[in-house]
mmCIF file of C-alpha atoms in Angstrom:
data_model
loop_
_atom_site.group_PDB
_atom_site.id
_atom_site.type_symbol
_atom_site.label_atom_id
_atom_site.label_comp_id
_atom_site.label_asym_id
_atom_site.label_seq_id
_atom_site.Cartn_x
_atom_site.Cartn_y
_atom_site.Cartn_z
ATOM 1 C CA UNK A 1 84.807 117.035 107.932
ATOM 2 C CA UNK A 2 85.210 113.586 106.469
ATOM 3 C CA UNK A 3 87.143 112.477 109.556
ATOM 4 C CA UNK A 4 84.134 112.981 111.761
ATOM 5 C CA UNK A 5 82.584 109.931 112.188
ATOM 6 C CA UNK A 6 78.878 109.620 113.889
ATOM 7 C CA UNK A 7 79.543 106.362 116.233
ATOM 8 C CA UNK A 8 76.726 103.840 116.722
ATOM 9 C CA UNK A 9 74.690 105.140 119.586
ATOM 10 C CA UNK A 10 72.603 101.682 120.299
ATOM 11 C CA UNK A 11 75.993 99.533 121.336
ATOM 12 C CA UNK A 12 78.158 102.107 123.472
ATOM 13 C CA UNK A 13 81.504 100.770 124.885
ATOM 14 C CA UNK A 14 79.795 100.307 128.530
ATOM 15 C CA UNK A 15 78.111 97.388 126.792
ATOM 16 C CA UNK A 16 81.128 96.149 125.859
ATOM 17 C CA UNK A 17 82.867 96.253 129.147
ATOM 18 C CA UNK A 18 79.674 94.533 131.070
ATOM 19 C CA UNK A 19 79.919 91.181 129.297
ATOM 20 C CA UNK A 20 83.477 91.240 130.523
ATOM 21 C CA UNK A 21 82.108 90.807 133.822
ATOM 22 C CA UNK A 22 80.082 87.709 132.483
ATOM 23 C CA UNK A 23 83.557 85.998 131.808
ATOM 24 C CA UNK A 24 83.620 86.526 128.117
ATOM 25 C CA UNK A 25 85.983 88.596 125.926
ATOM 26 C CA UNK A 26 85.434 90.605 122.992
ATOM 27 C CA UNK A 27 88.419 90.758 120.823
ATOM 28 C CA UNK A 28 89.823 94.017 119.992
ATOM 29 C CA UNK A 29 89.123 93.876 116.056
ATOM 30 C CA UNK A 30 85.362 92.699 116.580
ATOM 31 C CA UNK A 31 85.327 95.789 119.493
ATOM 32 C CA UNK A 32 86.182 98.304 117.237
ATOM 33 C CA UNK A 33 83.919 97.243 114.668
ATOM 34 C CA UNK A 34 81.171 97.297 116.622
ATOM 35 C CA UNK A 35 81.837 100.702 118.280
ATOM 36 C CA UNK A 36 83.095 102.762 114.704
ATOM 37 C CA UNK A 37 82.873 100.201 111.853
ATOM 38 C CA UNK A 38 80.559 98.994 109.600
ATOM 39 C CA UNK A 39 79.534 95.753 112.142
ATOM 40 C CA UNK A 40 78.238 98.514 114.573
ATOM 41 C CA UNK A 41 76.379 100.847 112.195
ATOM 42 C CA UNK A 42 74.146 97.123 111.099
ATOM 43 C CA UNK A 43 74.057 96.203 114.436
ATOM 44 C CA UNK A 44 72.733 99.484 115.815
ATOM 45 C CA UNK A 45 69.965 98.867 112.315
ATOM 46 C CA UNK A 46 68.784 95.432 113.794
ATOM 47 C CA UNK A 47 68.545 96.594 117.751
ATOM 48 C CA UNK A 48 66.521 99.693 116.698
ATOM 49 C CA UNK A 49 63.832 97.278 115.000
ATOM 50 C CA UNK A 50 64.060 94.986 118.491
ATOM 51 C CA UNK A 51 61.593 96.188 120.434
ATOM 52 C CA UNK A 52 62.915 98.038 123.599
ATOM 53 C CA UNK A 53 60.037 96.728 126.102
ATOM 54 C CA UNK A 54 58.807 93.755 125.237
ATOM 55 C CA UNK A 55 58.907 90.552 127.541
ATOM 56 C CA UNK A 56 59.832 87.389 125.917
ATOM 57 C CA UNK A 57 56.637 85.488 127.314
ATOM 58 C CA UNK A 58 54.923 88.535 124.927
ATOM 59 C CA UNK A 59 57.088 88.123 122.140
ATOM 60 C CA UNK A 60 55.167 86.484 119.092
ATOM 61 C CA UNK A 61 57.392 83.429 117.814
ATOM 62 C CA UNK A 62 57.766 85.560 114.494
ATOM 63 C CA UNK A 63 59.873 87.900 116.712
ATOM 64 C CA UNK A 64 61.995 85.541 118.080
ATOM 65 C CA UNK A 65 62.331 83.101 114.476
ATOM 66 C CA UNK A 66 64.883 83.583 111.547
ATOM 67 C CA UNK A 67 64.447 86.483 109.883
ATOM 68 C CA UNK A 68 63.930 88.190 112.844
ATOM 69 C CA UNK A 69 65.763 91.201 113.866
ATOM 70 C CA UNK A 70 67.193 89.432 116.371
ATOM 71 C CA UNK A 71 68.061 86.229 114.762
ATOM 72 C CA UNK A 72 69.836 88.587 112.488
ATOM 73 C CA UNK A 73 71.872 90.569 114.931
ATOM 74 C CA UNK A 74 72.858 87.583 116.886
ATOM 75 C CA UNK A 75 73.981 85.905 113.282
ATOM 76 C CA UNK A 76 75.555 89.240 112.675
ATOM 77 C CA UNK A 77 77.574 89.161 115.950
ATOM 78 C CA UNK A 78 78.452 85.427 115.682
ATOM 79 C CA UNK A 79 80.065 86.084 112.753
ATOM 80 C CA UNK A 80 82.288 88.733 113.907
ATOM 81 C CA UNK A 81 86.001 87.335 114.436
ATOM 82 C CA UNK A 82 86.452 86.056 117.603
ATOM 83 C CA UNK A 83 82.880 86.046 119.104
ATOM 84 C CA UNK A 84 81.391 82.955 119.436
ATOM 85 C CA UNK A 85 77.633 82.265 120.219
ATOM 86 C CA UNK A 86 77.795 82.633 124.086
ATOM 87 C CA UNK A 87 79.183 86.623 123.624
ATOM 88 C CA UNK A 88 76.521 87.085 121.413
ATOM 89 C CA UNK A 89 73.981 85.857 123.546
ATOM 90 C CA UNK A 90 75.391 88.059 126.261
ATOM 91 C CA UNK A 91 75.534 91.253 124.470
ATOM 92 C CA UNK A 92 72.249 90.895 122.832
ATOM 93 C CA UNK A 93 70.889 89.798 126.735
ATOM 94 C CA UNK A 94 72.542 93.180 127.725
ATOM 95 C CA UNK A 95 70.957 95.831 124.680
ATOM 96 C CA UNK A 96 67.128 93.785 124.737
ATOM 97 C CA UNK A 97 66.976 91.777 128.378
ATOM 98 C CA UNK A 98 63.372 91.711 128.391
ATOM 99 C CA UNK A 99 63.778 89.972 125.322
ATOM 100 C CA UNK A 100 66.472 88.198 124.938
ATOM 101 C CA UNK A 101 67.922 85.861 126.892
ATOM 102 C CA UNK A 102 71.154 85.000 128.262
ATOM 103 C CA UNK A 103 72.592 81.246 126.976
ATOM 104 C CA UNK A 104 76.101 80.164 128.255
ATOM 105 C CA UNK A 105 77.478 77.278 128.734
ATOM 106 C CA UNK A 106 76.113 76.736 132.112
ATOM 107 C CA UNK A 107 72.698 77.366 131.308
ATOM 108 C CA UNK A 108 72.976 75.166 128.157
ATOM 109 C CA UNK A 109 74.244 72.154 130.382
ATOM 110 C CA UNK A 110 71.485 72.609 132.681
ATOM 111 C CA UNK A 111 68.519 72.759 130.427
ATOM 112 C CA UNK A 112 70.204 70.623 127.237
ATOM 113 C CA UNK A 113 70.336 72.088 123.612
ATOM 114 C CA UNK A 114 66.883 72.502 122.070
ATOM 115 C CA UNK A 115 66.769 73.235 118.810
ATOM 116 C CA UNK A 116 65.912 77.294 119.477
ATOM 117 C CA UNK A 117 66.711 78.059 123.051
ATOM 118 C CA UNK A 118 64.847 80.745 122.450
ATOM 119 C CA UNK A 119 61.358 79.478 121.096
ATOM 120 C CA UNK A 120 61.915 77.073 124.422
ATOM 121 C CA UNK A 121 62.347 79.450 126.435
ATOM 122 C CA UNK A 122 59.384 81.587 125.006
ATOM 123 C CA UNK A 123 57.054 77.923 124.800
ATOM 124 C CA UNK A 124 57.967 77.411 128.822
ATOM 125 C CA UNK A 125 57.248 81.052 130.045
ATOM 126 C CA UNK A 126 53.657 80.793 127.785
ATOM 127 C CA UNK A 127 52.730 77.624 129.300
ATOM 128 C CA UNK A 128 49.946 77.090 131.340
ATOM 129 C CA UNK A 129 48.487 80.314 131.377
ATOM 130 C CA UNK A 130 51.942 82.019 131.931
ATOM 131 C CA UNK A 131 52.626 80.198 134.843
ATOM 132 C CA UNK A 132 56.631 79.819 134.770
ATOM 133 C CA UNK A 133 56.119 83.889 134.355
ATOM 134 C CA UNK A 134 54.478 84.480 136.959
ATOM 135 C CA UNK A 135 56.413 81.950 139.304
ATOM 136 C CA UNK A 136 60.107 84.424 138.347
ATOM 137 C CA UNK A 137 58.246 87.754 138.903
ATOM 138 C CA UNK A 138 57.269 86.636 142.468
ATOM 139 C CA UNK A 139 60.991 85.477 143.097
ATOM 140 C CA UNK A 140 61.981 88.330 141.568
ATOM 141 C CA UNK A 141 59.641 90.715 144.495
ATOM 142 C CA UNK A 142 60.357 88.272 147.273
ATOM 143 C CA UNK A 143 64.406 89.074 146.520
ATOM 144 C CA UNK A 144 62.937 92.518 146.820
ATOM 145 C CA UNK A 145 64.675 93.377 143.104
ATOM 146 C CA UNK A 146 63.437 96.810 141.358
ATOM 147 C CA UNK A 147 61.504 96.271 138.093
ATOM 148 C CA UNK A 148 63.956 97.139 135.975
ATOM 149 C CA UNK A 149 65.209 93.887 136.803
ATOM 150 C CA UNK A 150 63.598 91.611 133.831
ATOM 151 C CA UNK A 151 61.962 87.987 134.321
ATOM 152 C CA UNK A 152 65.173 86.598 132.234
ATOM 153 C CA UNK A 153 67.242 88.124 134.384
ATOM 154 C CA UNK A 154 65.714 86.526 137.114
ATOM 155 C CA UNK A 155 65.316 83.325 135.375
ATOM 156 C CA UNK A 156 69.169 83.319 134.039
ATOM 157 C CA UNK A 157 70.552 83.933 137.369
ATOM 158 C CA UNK A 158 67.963 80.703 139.267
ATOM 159 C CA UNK A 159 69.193 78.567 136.735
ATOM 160 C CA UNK A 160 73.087 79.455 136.134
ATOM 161 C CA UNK A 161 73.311 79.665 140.181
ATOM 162 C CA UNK A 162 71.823 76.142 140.733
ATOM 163 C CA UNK A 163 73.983 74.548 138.000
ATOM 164 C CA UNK A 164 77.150 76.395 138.128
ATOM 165 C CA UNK A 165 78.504 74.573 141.065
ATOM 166 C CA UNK A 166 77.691 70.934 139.829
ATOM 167 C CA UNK A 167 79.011 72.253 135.994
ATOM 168 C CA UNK A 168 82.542 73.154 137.457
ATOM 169 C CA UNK A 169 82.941 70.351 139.495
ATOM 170 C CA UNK A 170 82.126 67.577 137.630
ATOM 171 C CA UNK A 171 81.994 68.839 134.413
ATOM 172 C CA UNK A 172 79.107 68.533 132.144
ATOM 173 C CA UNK A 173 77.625 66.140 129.446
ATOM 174 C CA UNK A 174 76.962 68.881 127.539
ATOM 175 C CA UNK A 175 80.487 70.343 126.637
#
């Protein structure tokens, strides 16, 4: 039974399909890695040290710095042929979006390029006694969204929506 291959259960081909429908592609090479290669098999490694349910704004900065899990499978998907940093933001927003979040092109025109999206992200939700937290999960009740809707969620869709007009239409210093 050397043919019979156990596939990587933490990145099924649903996830693949669902960044599709956040306008990015994942080539076919990288797809098939990722699914029955040896990409998927360390990627499916990293995500099972990511915690499951933890919220960025109770992340510790080691879990978010190099090193990391995370920082590793986001290097690790980066350097897969044909995926670039805004896919791997996307699919790692997809397995851990409590965690992680989502960083396009849109969002990084809106809020500029720190030098770890991430640790800004995590400094801004922290701040002032968690206030920026607390302001998304009250959006995210008065838009009547389920739970299992996470605060980065929330917080990627507020800021892609009020930027994504502006960024197509006049284009963006940040391109």
């Amino acid at each position: 039974m050397k043919w019979l291959r156990v596939l990587p259960v933490d990145l099924p081909a649903e996830d693949l399909i669902a960044v599709q429908t956040l306008s990015v592609t994942v080539p076919t090479a990288a797809a098939l890695d990722l699914l029955e290669g040896h990409a998927g098999t360390q990627l499916s490694t990293l995500l099972r040290a990511i915690p499951r349910d933890m919220d960025m704004a109770d992340a510790t900065e080691a879990d978010l710095a190099p090193g990391s899990p995370a920082h590793k499978a986001w290097h690790l998907l980066c350097d897969q042929p044909g995926i670039g940093w805004v896919t791997a933001d996307k699919l790692l927003a997809r397995k851990r979006p409590r965690l992680l979040p989502v960083y396009d092109r849109v969002v990084r025109c809106a809020v500029g390029r720190p030098r770890s999206f991430w640790h800004a992200l995590h400094s801004a939700l922290r701040a002032d006694d968690y206030a920026l937290q607390r302001e998304l999960l009250t959006l995210r009740q008065a838009a009547g969204l389920p739970e299992t809707v996470s605060v980065l969620r929330v917080c990627d869709v507020v800021v892609w929506m009020r930027h994504h007009t502006d960024h197509q239409d006049a284009g963006c210093a940040w391109e």
